[in-house]
Amino acid sequence: MGVRRNFLMMIAVTVVAASCAGSPPEVPVGADGTADPVLVAGRDVFGGSCKRCHGASGGGGSGPRLHGNDFDLEFPNIGALVEVISSGRNQMPSFSSSLTEEQLDAVARYIREIL
Ligand code: HEC
């Protein structure tokens, strides 16, 4: 009985660890006790449309890393970031028809503020 329980626990722990490793970072809860809903929406977009190329935490994959000094220099303002996500560039697909303006703004804010 005890062995079986431990075995099931081990599976549960492994499943939880694996799913965390693949999820974009959570939006922290603010002073008012809730997470900014725009950033939460941005996280959903990132997980659904961006993470497969840019990595769950934006650390890079087939697409480049989405944070760090070079990135901040290239995108000093959020408008430039929204523009590249909307239009795409080389191997980076365009999202102007698959994401709404609100989603484009939300994912850009998520990248800047959370990743
Ligand atoms: C099919 C893979 C793929 C997907 C999906 C993808 N990207 Fe990219 N992304 C790339 C590649 C490759 C580049 C580099 C483009 C280039 O040659 O300049 C890039 C570049 C970028 C850049 C510019 C980075 C820089 O340093 O100049 C941003 C910002 C970006 N992607 C954001 C996103 C966001 C946000 C999403 C989801 C809405 C997304 N990407 C989805 C592959 C992808």
CSV table of C-alpha atoms and ligand atoms in Angstrom, one decimal:
chain,number,residue,atom,x,y,z
A,1,MET,CA,0.0,0.0,0.0
A,2,GLY,CA,2.7,2.5,1.1
A,3,VAL,CA,4.9,1.7,-2.0
A,4,ARG,CA,1.9,2.2,-4.3
A,5,ARG,CA,1.1,5.6,-2.7
A,6,ASN,CA,4.7,6.8,-3.0
A,7,PHE,CA,4.7,5.7,-6.6
A,8,LEU,CA,1.6,7.7,-7.4
A,9,MET,CA,3.0,10.7,-5.5
A,10,MET,CA,6.1,10.5,-7.6
A,11,ILE,CA,4.1,10.6,-10.8
A,12,ALA,CA,2.1,13.5,-9.6
A,13,VAL,CA,5.2,15.5,-8.7
A,14,THR,CA,6.8,14.7,-12.0
A,15,VAL,CA,3.7,15.9,-14.0
A,16,VAL,CA,3.5,19.1,-12.0
A,17,ALA,CA,7.2,19.9,-12.5
A,18,ALA,CA,7.1,19.2,-16.2
A,19,SER,CA,4.1,21.4,-16.8
A,20,CYS,CA,5.7,24.3,-14.8
A,21,ALA,CA,8.9,24.1,-16.8
A,22,GLY,CA,6.9,24.6,-20.0
A,23,SER,CA,4.7,27.5,-18.8
A,24,PRO,CA,5.5,31.2,-19.3
A,25,PRO,CA,6.1,33.0,-15.9
A,26,GLU,CA,3.0,33.9,-13.9
A,27,VAL,CA,2.0,37.5,-13.6
A,28,PRO,CA,2.7,38.6,-10.0
A,29,VAL,CA,-0.2,39.7,-7.9
A,30,GLY,CA,-0.2,43.5,-7.3
A,31,ALA,CA,-0.8,45.6,-4.2
A,32,ASP,CA,-4.5,45.3,-4.7
A,33,GLY,CA,-4.3,41.5,-4.5
A,34,THR,CA,-5.0,40.8,-8.2
A,35,ALA,CA,-2.8,40.3,-11.2
A,36,ASP,CA,-3.1,43.0,-14.0
A,37,PRO,CA,-5.7,41.4,-16.4
A,38,VAL,CA,-3.9,42.8,-19.5
A,39,LEU,CA,-0.7,41.1,-18.5
A,40,VAL,CA,-2.5,37.9,-17.8
A,41,ALA,CA,-4.1,38.1,-21.3
A,42,GLY,CA,-0.6,38.8,-22.7
A,43,ARG,CA,0.7,35.6,-20.9
A,44,ASP,CA,-2.0,33.6,-22.6
A,45,VAL,CA,-1.1,35.0,-26.0
A,46,PHE,CA,2.6,34.3,-25.4
A,47,GLY,CA,2.0,30.7,-24.3
A,48,GLY,CA,-0.3,30.1,-27.3
A,49,SER,CA,1.5,31.8,-30.1
A,50,CYS,CA,5.1,32.7,-29.2
A,51,LYS,CA,6.6,30.3,-26.7
A,52,ARG,CA,7.2,27.5,-29.3
A,53,CYS,CA,9.9,29.7,-31.0
A,54,HIS,CA,11.0,32.0,-28.2
A,55,GLY,CA,11.0,29.6,-25.3
A,56,ALA,CA,8.6,29.5,-22.3
A,57,SER,CA,10.5,32.4,-20.5
A,58,GLY,CA,11.5,34.2,-23.7
A,59,GLY,CA,15.0,32.9,-23.4
A,60,GLY,CA,15.1,32.0,-27.1
A,61,GLY,CA,14.8,28.9,-29.2
A,62,SER,CA,14.4,29.0,-33.0
A,63,GLY,CA,13.6,32.7,-32.4
A,64,PRO,CA,15.8,35.1,-30.5
A,65,ARG,CA,15.8,35.9,-26.7
A,66,LEU,CA,13.2,38.5,-25.8
A,67,HIS,CA,14.9,40.3,-23.0
A,68,GLY,CA,18.4,41.6,-22.1
A,69,ASN,CA,20.4,44.7,-23.0
A,70,ASP,CA,20.4,44.3,-26.8
A,71,PHE,CA,16.6,43.7,-26.8
A,72,ASP,CA,15.9,46.8,-24.6
A,73,LEU,CA,18.1,48.9,-26.9
A,74,GLU,CA,16.4,47.6,-30.0
A,75,PHE,CA,12.9,48.3,-28.6
A,76,PRO,CA,13.2,51.4,-26.5
A,77,ASN,CA,9.4,51.9,-26.8
A,78,ILE,CA,6.5,49.6,-26.9
A,79,GLY,CA,5.3,50.8,-30.3
A,80,ALA,CA,8.3,49.4,-32.0
A,81,LEU,CA,7.7,46.1,-30.3
A,82,VAL,CA,4.1,45.9,-31.2
A,83,GLU,CA,5.1,46.8,-34.8
A,84,VAL,CA,7.5,43.8,-35.2
A,85,ILE,CA,5.0,41.4,-33.7
A,86,SER,CA,2.2,42.7,-35.9
A,87,SER,CA,4.2,42.8,-39.2
A,88,GLY,CA,6.7,40.0,-38.6
A,89,ARG,CA,10.3,39.9,-39.9
A,90,ASN,CA,12.1,37.2,-41.9
A,91,GLN,CA,11.3,33.9,-40.2
A,92,MET,CA,9.2,35.7,-37.6
A,93,PRO,CA,5.5,35.3,-38.7
A,94,SER,CA,3.1,38.3,-38.9
A,95,PHE,CA,0.4,38.3,-36.3
A,96,SER,CA,-1.7,41.2,-37.6
A,97,SER,CA,-4.5,38.9,-38.8
A,98,SER,CA,-4.5,36.3,-36.0
A,99,LEU,CA,-4.2,38.6,-33.0
A,100,THR,CA,-6.4,41.6,-32.1
A,101,GLU,CA,-4.8,45.0,-31.3
A,102,GLU,CA,-5.6,44.4,-27.6
A,103,GLN,CA,-3.8,41.0,-27.8
A,104,LEU,CA,-0.8,42.6,-29.6
A,105,ASP,CA,-0.5,45.3,-26.9
A,106,ALA,CA,-1.0,42.8,-24.1
A,107,VAL,CA,1.7,40.4,-25.3
A,108,ALA,CA,4.1,43.3,-25.9
A,109,ARG,CA,3.5,44.5,-22.3
A,110,TYR,CA,3.9,41.0,-21.0
A,111,ILE,CA,7.3,40.7,-22.8
A,112,ARG,CA,8.5,44.0,-21.4
A,113,GLU,CA,7.2,43.8,-17.9
A,114,ILE,CA,7.4,40.1,-17.1
A,115,LEU,CA,10.0,38.3,-19.2
B,1,HEC,C1,7.7,30.3,-36.0
B,1,HEC,C2,8.6,30.8,-35.0
B,1,HEC,C3,8.2,32.1,-34.3
B,1,HEC,C4,7.0,32.4,-33.7
B,1,HEC,C5,5.7,31.5,-33.6
B,1,HEC,C6,7.1,33.7,-33.1
B,1,HEC,N1,8.4,34.2,-33.4
B,1,HEC,FE1,9.1,36.0,-32.9
B,1,HEC,N2,10.8,35.7,-34.0
B,1,HEC,C7,11.1,34.5,-34.7
B,1,HEC,C8,12.3,34.7,-35.4
B,1,HEC,C9,13.0,33.6,-36.2
B,1,HEC,C10,12.8,36.0,-35.2
B,1,HEC,C11,14.0,36.8,-35.7
B,1,HEC,C12,13.5,37.5,-37.0
B,1,HEC,C13,14.7,38.2,-37.7
B,1,HEC,O1,15.3,37.6,-38.5
B,1,HEC,O2,14.9,39.4,-37.4
B,1,HEC,C14,11.7,36.6,-34.3
B,1,HEC,C15,11.8,37.9,-33.8
B,1,HEC,C16,10.9,38.5,-32.9
B,1,HEC,C17,11.1,39.7,-32.2
B,1,HEC,C18,12.3,40.7,-32.5
B,1,HEC,C19,13.4,40.3,-31.6
B,1,HEC,C20,14.7,41.1,-31.8
B,1,HEC,O3,15.6,41.0,-31.0
B,1,HEC,O4,14.8,41.9,-32.8
B,1,HEC,C21,10.1,39.9,-31.4
B,1,HEC,C22,9.8,41.1,-30.5
B,1,HEC,C23,9.3,38.7,-31.5
B,1,HEC,N3,9.8,37.9,-32.4
B,1,HEC,C24,8.1,38.5,-30.7
B,1,HEC,C25,7.2,37.4,-30.9
B,1,HEC,C26,6.0,37.3,-30.3
B,1,HEC,C27,5.4,38.3,-29.3
B,1,HEC,C28,5.4,36.2,-30.8
B,1,HEC,C29,4.0,35.6,-30.5
B,1,HEC,C30,2.9,36.5,-30.8
B,1,HEC,C31,6.3,35.6,-31.7
B,1,HEC,N4,7.5,36.3,-31.8
B,1,HEC,C32,6.2,34.4,-32.4
B,1,HEC,C33,10.3,33.4,-34.7
B,1,HEC,C34,9.0,33.3,-34.2
